[in-house]
Coordinates of C-alpha atoms and ligand atoms in Angstrom, one line a residue:
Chain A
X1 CA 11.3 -2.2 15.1
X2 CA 8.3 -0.7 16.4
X3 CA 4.7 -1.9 15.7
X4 CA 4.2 1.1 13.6
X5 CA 6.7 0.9 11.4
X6 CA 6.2 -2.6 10.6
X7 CA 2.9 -1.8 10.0
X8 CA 4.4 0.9 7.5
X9 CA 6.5 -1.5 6.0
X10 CA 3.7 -4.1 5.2
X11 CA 1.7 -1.5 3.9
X12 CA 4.6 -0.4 1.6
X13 CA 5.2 -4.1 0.5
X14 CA 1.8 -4.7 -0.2
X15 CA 1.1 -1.5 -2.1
X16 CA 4.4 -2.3 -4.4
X17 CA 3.2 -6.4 -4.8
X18 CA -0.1 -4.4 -6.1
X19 CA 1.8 -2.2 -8.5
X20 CA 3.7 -5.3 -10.0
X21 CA 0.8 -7.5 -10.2
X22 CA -1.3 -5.1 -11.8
X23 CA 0.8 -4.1 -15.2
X24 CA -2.4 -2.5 -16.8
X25 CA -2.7 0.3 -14.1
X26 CA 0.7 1.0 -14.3
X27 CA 1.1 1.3 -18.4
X28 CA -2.1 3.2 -18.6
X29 CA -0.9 5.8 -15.6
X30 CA 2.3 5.8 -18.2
X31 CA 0.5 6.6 -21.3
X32 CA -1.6 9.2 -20.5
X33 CA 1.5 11.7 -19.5
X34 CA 3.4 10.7 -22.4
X35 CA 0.1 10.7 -25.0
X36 CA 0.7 14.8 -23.8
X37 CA 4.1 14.7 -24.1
X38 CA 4.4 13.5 -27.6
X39 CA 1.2 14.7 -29.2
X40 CA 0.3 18.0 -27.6
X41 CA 3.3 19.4 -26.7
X42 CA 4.7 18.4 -30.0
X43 CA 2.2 19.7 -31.8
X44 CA 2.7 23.0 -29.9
X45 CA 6.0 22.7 -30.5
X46 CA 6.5 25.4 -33.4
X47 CA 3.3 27.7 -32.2
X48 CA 4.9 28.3 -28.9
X49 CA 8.5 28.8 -27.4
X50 CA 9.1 30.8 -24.3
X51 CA 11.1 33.1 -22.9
X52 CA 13.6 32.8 -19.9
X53 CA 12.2 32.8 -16.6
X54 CA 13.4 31.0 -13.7
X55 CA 14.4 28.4 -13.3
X56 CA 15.0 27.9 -17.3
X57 CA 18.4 30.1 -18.0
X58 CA 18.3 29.2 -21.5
X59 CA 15.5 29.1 -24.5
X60 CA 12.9 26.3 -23.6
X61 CA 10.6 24.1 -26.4
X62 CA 7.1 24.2 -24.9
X63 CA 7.9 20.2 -24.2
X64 CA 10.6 21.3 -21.8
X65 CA 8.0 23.3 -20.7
X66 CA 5.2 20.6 -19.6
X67 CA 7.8 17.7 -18.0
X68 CA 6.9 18.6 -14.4
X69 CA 3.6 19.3 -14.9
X70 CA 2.9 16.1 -16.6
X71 CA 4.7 14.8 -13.2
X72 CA 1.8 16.6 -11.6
X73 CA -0.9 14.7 -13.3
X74 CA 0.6 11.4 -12.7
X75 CA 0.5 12.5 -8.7
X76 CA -2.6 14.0 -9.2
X77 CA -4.1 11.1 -11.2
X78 CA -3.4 8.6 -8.8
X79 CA -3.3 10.6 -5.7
X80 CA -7.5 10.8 -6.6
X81 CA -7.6 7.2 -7.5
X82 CA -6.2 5.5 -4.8
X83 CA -8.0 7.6 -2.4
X84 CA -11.6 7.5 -4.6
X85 CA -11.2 3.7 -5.3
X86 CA -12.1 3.7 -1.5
X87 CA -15.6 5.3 -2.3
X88 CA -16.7 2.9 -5.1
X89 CA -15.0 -0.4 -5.0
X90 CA -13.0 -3.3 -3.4
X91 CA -10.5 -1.4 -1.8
X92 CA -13.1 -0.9 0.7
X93 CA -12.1 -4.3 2.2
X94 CA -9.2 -3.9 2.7
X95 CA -9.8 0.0 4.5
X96 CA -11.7 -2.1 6.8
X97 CA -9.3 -4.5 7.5
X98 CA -6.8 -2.0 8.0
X99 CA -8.5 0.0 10.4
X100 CA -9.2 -3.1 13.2
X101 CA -5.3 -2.4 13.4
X102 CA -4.6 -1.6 16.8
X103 CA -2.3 1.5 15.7
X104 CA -3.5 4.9 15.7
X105 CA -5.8 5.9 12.7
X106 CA -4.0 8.5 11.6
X107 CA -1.1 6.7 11.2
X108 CA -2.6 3.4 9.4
X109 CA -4.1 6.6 7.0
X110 CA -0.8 7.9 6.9
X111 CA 0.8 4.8 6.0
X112 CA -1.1 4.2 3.1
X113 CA -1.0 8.1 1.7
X114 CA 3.1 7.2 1.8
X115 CA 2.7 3.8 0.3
X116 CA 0.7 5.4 -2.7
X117 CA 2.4 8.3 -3.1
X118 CA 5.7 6.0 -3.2
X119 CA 3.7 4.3 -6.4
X120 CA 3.5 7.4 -8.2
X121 CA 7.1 8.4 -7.7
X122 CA 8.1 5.1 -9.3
X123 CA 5.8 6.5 -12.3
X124 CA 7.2 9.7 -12.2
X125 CA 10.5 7.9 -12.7
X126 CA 9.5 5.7 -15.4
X127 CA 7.9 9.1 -17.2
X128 CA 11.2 11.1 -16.9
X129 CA 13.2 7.7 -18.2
X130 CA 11.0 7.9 -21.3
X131 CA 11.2 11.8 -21.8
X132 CA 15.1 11.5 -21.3
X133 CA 15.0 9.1 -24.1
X134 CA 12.8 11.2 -26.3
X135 CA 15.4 13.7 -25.9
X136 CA 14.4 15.9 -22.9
X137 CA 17.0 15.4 -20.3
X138 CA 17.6 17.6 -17.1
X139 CA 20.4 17.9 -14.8
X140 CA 21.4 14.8 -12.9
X141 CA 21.1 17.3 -9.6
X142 CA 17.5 17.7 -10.8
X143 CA 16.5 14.4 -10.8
X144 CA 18.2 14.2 -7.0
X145 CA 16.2 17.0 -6.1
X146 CA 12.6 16.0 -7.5
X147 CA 12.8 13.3 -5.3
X148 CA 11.8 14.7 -2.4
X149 CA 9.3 17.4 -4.4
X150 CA 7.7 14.6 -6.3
X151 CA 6.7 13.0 -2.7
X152 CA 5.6 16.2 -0.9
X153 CA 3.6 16.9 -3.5
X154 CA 2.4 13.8 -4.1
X155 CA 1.5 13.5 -0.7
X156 CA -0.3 16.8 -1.1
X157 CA -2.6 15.2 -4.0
X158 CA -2.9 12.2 -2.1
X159 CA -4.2 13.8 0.9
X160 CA -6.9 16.1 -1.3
X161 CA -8.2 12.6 -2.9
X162 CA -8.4 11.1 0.7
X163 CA -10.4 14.0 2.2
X164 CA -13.1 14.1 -0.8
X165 CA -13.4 10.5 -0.9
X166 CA -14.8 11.2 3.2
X167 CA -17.2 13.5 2.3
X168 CA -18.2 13.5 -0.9
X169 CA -20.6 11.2 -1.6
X170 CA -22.2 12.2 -4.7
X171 CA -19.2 11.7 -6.8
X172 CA -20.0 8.7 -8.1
X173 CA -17.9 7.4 -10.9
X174 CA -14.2 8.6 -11.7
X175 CA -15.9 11.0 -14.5
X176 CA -17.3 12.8 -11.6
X177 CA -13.9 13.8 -10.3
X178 CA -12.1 13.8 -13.7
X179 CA -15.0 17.2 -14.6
X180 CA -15.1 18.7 -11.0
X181 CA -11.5 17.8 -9.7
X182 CA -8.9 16.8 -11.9
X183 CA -9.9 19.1 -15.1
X184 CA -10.1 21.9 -13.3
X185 CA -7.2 21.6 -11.0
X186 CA -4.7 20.6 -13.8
X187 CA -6.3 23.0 -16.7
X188 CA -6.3 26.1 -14.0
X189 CA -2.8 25.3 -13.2
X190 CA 0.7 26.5 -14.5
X191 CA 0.8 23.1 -15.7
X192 CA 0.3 23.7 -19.1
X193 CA 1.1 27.6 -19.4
X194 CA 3.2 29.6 -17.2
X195 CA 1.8 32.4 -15.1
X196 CA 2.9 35.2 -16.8
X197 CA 1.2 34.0 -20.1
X198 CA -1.9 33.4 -18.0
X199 CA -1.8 37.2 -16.8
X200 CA -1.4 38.6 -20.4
X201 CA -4.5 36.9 -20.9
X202 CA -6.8 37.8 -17.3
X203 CA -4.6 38.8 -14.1
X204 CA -8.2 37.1 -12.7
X205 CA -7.3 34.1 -13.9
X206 CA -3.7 34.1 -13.3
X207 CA -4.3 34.9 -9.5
X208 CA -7.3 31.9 -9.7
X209 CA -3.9 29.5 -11.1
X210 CA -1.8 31.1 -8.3
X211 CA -4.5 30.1 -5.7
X212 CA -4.3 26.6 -7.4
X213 CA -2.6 24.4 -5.0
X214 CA -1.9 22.2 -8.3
X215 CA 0.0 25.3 -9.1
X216 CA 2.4 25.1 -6.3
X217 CA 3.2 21.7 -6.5
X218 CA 3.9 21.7 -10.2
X219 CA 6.3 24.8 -9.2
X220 CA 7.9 23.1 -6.9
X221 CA 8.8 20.1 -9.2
X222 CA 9.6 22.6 -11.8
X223 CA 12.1 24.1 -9.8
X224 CA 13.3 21.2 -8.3
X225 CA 14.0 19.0 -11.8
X226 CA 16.6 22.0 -11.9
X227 CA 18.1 21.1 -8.7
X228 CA 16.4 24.7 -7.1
X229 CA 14.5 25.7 -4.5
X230 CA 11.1 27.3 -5.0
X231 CA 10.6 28.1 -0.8
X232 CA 7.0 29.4 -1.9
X233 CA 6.0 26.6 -3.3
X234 CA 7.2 24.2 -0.7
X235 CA 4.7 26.2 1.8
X236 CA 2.0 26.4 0.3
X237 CA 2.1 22.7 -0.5
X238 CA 2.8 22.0 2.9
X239 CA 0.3 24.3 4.1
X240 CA -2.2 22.2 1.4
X241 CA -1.1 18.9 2.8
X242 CA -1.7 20.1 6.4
X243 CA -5.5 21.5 5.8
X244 CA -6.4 18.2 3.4
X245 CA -4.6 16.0 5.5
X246 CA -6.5 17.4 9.0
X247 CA -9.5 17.3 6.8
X248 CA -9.4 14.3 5.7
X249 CA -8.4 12.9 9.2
X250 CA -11.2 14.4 10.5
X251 CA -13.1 13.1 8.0
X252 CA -12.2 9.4 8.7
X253 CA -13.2 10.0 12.6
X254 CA -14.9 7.3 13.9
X255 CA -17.7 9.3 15.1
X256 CA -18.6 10.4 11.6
X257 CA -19.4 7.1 10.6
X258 CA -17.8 7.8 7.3
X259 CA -16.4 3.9 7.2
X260 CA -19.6 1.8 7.2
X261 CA -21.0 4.4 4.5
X262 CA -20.4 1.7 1.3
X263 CA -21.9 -2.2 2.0
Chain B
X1 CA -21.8 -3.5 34.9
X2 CA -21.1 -7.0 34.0
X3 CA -17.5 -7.2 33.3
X4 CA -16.0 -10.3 31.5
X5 CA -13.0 -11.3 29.8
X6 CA -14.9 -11.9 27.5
X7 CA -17.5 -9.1 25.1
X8 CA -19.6 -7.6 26.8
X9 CA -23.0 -4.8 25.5
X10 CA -24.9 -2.1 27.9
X11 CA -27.6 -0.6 26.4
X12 CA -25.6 0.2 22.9
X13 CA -27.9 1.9 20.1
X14 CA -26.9 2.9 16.7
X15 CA -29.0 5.0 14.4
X16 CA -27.9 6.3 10.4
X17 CA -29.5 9.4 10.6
X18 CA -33.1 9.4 11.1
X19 CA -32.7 5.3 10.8
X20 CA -32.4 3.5 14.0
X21 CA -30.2 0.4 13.3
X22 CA -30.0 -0.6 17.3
X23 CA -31.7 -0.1 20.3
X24 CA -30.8 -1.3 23.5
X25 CA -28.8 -3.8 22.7
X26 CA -26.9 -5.8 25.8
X27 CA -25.3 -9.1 26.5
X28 CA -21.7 -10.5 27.0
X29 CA -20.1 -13.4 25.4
X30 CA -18.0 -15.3 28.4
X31 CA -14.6 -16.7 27.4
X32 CA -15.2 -20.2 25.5
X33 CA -18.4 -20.1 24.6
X34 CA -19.9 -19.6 21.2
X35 CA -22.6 -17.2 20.7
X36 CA -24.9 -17.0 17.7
X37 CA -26.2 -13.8 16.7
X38 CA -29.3 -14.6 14.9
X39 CA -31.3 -12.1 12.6
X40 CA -32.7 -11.6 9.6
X41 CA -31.6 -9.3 7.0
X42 CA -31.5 -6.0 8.1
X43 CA -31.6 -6.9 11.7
X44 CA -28.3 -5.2 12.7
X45 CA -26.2 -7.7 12.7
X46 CA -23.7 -5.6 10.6
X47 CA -24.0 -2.4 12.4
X48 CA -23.1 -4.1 15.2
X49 CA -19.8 -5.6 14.0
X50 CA -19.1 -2.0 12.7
X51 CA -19.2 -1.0 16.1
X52 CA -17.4 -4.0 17.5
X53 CA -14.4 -3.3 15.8
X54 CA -14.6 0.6 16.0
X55 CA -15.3 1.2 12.4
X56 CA -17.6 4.1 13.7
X57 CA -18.7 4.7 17.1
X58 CA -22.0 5.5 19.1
X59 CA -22.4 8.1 22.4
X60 CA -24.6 5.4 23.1
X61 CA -23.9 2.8 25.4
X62 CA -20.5 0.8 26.2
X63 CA -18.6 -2.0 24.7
X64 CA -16.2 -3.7 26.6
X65 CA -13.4 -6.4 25.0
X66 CA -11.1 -8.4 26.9
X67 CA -11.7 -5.9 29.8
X68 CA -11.1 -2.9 27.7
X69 CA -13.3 -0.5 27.1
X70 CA -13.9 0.2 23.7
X71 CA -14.4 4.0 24.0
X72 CA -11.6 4.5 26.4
X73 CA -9.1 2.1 25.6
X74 CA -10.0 1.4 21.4
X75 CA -6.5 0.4 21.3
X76 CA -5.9 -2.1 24.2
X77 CA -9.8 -3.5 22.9
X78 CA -8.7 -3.8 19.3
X79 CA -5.9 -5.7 19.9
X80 CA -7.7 -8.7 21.3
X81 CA -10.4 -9.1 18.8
X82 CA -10.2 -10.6 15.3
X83 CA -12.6 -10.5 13.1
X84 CA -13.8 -11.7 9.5
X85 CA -16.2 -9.1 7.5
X86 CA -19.3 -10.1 5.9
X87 CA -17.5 -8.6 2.4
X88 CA -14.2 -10.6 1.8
X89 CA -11.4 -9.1 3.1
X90 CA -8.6 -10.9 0.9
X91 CA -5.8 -9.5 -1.6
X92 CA -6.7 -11.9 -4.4
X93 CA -3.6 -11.6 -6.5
X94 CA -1.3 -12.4 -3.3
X95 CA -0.7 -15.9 -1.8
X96 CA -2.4 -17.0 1.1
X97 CA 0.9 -16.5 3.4
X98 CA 1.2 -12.7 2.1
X99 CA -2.2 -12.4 3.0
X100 CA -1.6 -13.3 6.4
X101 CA 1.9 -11.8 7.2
X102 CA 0.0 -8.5 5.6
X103 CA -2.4 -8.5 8.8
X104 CA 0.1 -10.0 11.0
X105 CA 2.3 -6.6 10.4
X106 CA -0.9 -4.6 11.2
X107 CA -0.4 -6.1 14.4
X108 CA 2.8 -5.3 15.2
X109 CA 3.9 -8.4 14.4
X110 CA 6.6 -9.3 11.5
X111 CA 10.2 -11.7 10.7
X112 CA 10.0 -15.5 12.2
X113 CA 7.1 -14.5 14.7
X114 CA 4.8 -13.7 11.7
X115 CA 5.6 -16.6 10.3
X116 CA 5.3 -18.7 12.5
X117 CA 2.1 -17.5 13.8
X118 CA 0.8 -17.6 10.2
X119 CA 1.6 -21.0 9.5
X120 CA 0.2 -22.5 12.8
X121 CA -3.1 -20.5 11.9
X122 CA -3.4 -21.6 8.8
X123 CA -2.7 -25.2 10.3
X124 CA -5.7 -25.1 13.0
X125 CA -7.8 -24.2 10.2
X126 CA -6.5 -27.3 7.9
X127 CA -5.1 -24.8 5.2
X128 CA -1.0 -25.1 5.8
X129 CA -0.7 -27.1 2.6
X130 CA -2.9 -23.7 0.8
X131 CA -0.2 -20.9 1.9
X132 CA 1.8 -20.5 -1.6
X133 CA -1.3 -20.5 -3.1
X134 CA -2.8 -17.1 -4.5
X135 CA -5.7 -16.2 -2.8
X136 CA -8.0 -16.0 -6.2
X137 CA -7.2 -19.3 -6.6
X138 CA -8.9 -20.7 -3.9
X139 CA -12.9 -21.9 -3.4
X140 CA -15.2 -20.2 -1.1
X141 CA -15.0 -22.2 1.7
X142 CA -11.0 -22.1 1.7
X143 CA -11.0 -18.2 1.3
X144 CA -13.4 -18.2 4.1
X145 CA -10.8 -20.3 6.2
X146 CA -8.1 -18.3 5.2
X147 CA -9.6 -15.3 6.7
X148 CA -10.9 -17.1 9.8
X149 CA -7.0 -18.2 10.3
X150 CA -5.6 -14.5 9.5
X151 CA -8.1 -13.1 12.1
X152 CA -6.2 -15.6 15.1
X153 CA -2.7 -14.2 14.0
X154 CA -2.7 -11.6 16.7
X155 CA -4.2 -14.2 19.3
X156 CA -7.4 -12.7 19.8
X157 CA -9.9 -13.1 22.5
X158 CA -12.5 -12.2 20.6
X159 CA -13.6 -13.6 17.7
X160 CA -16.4 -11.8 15.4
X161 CA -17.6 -13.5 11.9
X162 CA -20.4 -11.4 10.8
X163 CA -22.4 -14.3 8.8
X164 CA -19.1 -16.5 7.2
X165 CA -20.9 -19.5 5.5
X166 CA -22.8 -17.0 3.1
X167 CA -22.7 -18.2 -0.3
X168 CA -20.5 -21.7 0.6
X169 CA -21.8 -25.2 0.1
X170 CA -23.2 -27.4 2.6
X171 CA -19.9 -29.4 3.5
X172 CA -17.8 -26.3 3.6
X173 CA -20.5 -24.4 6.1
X174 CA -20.6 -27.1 7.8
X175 CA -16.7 -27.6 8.4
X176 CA -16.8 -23.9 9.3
X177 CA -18.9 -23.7 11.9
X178 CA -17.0 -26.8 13.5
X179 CA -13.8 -25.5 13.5
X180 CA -15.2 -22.5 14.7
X181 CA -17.1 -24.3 17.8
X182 CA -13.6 -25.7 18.2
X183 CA -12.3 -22.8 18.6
X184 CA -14.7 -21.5 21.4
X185 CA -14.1 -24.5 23.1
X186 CA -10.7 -23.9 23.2
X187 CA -11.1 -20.5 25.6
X188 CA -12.3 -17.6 22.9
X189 CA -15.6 -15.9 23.0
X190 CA -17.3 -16.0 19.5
X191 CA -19.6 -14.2 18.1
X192 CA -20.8 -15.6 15.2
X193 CA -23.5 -13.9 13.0
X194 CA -26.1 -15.6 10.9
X195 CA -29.5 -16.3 9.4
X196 CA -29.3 -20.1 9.3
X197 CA -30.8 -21.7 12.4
X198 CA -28.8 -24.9 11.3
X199 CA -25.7 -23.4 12.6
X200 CA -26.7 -23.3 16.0
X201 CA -26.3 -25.8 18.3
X202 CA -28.1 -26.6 21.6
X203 CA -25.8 -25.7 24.0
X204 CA -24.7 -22.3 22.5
X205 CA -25.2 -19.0 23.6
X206 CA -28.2 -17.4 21.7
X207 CA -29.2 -13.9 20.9
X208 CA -32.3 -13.2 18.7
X209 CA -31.5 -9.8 16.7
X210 CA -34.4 -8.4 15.3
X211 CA -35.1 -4.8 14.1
X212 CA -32.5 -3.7 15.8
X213 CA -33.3 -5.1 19.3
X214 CA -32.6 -8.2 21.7
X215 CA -35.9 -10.3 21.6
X216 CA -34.2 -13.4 23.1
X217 CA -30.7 -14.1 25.0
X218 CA -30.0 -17.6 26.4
X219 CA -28.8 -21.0 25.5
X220 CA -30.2 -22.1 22.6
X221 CA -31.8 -25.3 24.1
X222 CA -33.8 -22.7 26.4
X223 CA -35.1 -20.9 24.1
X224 CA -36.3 -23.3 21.7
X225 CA -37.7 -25.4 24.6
X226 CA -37.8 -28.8 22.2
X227 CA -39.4 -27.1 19.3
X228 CA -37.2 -26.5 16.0
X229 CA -35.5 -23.1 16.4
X230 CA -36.8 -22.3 13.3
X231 CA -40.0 -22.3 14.4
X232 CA -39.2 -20.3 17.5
X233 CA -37.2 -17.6 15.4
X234 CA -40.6 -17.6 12.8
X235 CA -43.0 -17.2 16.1
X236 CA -40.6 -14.0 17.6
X237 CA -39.8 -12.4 14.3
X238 CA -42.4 -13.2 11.7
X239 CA -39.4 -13.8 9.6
X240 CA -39.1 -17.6 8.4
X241 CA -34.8 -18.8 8.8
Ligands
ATP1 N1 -24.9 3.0 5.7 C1 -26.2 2.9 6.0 N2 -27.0 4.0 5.9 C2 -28.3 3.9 6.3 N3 -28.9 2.8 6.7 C3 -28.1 1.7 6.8 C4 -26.7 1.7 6.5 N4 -26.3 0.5 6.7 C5 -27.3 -0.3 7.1 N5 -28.4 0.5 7.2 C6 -29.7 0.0 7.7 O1 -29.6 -0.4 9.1 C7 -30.3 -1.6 9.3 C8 -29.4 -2.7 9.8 O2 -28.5 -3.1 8.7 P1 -27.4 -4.2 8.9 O3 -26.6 -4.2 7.6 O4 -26.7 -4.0 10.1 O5 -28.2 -5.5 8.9 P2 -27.8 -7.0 8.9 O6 -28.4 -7.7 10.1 O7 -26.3 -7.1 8.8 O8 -28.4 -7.6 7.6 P3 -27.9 -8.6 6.5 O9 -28.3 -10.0 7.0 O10 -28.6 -8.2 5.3 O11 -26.4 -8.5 6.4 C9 -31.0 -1.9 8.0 O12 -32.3 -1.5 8.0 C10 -30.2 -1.2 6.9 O13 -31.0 -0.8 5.9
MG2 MG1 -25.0 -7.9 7.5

């Protein structure tokens, strides 16, 4: 094996020894999807079916509706916590110590974007066990299918977290990027309402959800828990994952100093 | 240009913004010797461990490791140093052995190699019996040795420790910087970074940091010419040790 993927593969292990060790950040990543799932969505339940649109080809209950993008905001949750945790705490240490690794930067930055990401697709998994549970199953090809969507886009979110957490400085405390990050990407998204219901309200702010690349992602799970193929999507999340992930590489350039910022 | 097998400085500044952290700054560590970096807080002693190991760079000046040039080569350089942070470094809720086969992988290094050259680290710094321990579990002094062990993995010939005894008692500082003088005399050039003029002995390499610039660079008996080194550091920095 080469030095880089063994260096993958530690960085994997350790990320998964974290994720067992620390039950609390898993249960809490847990509830907060399934608090929507069984609260809001149920309580929207009655006020709001919808119509057929791809890739639904029967009636939908508005909790049908929210599944992937509740998958969203567990990528999108941790993809800015992993990455963020760098700005404020501990996990500092350990960036450190992974960059005097002799392999390239980009790749020990890669690495970890994979290893997290991997994390959240465990939670993804655990999320859709509970839904199927509670009643909201989808086709086994589905579940095949959002594999590799589910990683992609978290990826994506991953990449976005790591590029803010080089350059933004003033974001402080996780409320900071809950108000100017998270709120806004998952509330402007089709997350929560689909497009066309957006559009009878403001085209404006259907095209603003459009732009979202939250959007695209969530379309691309959405479409993929059905075992389809939303090719839009796909590019535009791996158009996002391109320009945050350059970013963010650029970001974490040695020259910019970026890395002795915090103690 | 000095080159050693050692570390070696020319003329390497470092400023955050408007804030010049180093000026000037040049000396080389030969292989087996150990050289204390003495400073006071705020010196630069940090900075430049930030730059030793690449964390950010500078236009200004050159760092050469094991040969390597820093700038040039960053690979080839950073795979012959190890180094132990001022800020702990550890995965507390993993044992001492994960720890170690963790960095060891960084490294390139993994199966019964790893091992191996994880146990026999943790042996040189008397902590084999520690390795199925969990990290959080340990005291100061033995976290301190962990990371000193996990930073000789890779076989190193550099060693860094940006001020290691911080915050230990005086029997575990005091084992520290043995082993650690141990392990210069065993062929590695250290670099060892402090405030503590007990840490020094006389026939180390010295280097007064101060403000960002060399004030002194010479064996430590030399430069404190019989008085206490103390003293000597007070008189050049107006900063009491
Ligand atoms: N990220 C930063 N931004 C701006 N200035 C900084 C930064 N880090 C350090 N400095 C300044 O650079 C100078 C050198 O700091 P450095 O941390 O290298 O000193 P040190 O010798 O390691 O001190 P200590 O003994 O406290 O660890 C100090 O004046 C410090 O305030
Ligand atoms: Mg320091």
């Amino acid at each position: 094996m080469t030095a880089a993927l063994i260096a993958l593969r530690a960085i994997l292990h350790r990320e998964a020894l974290r994720f067992v060790t620390q039950r609390g950040r898993f249960i809490a990543a847990l509830v907060r999807p399934l608090v929507w799932l069984f609260i809001f969505a149920a309580g929207f339940r009655a006020a709001l079916g919808l119509s057929i649109t791809p890739p639904y080809q029967t009636y939908i209950t508005y909790e049908v509706y929210i599944v992937p993008g509740l998958c969203g905001m567990i990528l999108l949750f941790n993809g800015m916590q992993s990455s963020l945790s760098l700005v404020y705490d501990r996990e500092m240490g350990s960036m450190r110590l992974l960059l005097t690794s002799p392999l390239p930067r980009w790749w020990l930055l890669t690495a970890r974007l994979i290893a997290s990401t991997t994390v959240s697709l465990l939670q993804c998994a655990a999320f859709l066990g509970v839904a199927a549970l509670w009643g909201i199953t989808l086709p086994w090809q589905g579940y095949l299918a959002a594999i590799p969507a589910l990683f992609v886009a978290g990826l994506m979110l991953g990449a976005l977290g790591l590029m803010l957490s080089s350059f933004i400085k003033q974001l402080e405390n996780f409320a900071g990027v809950m108000n100017f990050v998270i709120f806004p990407m998952f509330f402007l998204s089709s997350a929560l309402y689909p497009l066309w219901k957006m559009a009878e309200a403001s085209p404006r702010l259907r095209d603003l959800c459009a732009a979202n690349p939250f959007t695209q992602a969530v379309e691309l799970i959405r479409f993929a828990l059905y075992g389809q193929m939303n090719l839009p999507a796909l590019g535009w999340t791996l158009l996002a994952l391109a320009l945050f992930g350059g970013v963010a590489l650029w970001g974490y350039d040695p020259a910019r100093g970026m890395v002795q910022r915090k103690g | 240009m000095s080159m050693t097998a050692g570390l070696s400085l020319q003329t390497v500044s470092y400023a955050f913004g408007a804030k010049q952290a180093l000026r000037d700054v040049s000396f080389a560590v030969e292989p087996g010797t150990f050289c204390a970096l003495l400073g006071p807080n705020g010196a630069g002693k940090s900075t430049l461990f930030g730059l030793l190991t690449r964390l950010f760079t500078t236009g200004q000046g050159s760092i050469t490791v094991a040969g390597h040039d820093l700038a040039r080569q960053p690979r080839a350089a950073l795979a012959r140093i190890g180094v132990v942070f001022q800020q702990p470094t550890l995965d507390l809720d993993l044992t001492v052995r994960r720890n170690l086969l963790y960095f060891a992988a960084l490294h390139g290094l993994a199966g019964r190699e790893a091992e191996t050259r994880s146990m026999a680290a943790l042996d040189r710094l008397g902590m084999a019996e520690r390795a199925g321990e969990l990290a959080r579990n340990l005291n100061g002094g033995h976290r301190r040795r962990m990371e000193i062990a996990r930073a000789l993995i890779h076989r190193p010939a550099v060693l860094l420790l940006d001020e290691p005894t911080v915050g230990l008692d005086a029997a575990a500082r005091f084992a520290i910087t043995d082993h650690v003088h141990g392990l210069a005399a065993s062929g590695l050039s250290v670099l060892w970074a402090t405030h503590l003029t007990d840490e020094v002995r006389p026939a180390d390499q010295l280097v007064i940091l101060h403000r960002g610039r060399v004030l002194a660079n010479g064996t430590a008996a030399d430069i404190s010419a019989g008085k206490p080194l103390s003293d000597v550091f007070l008189a050049k920095t107006g900063t009491p040790a």
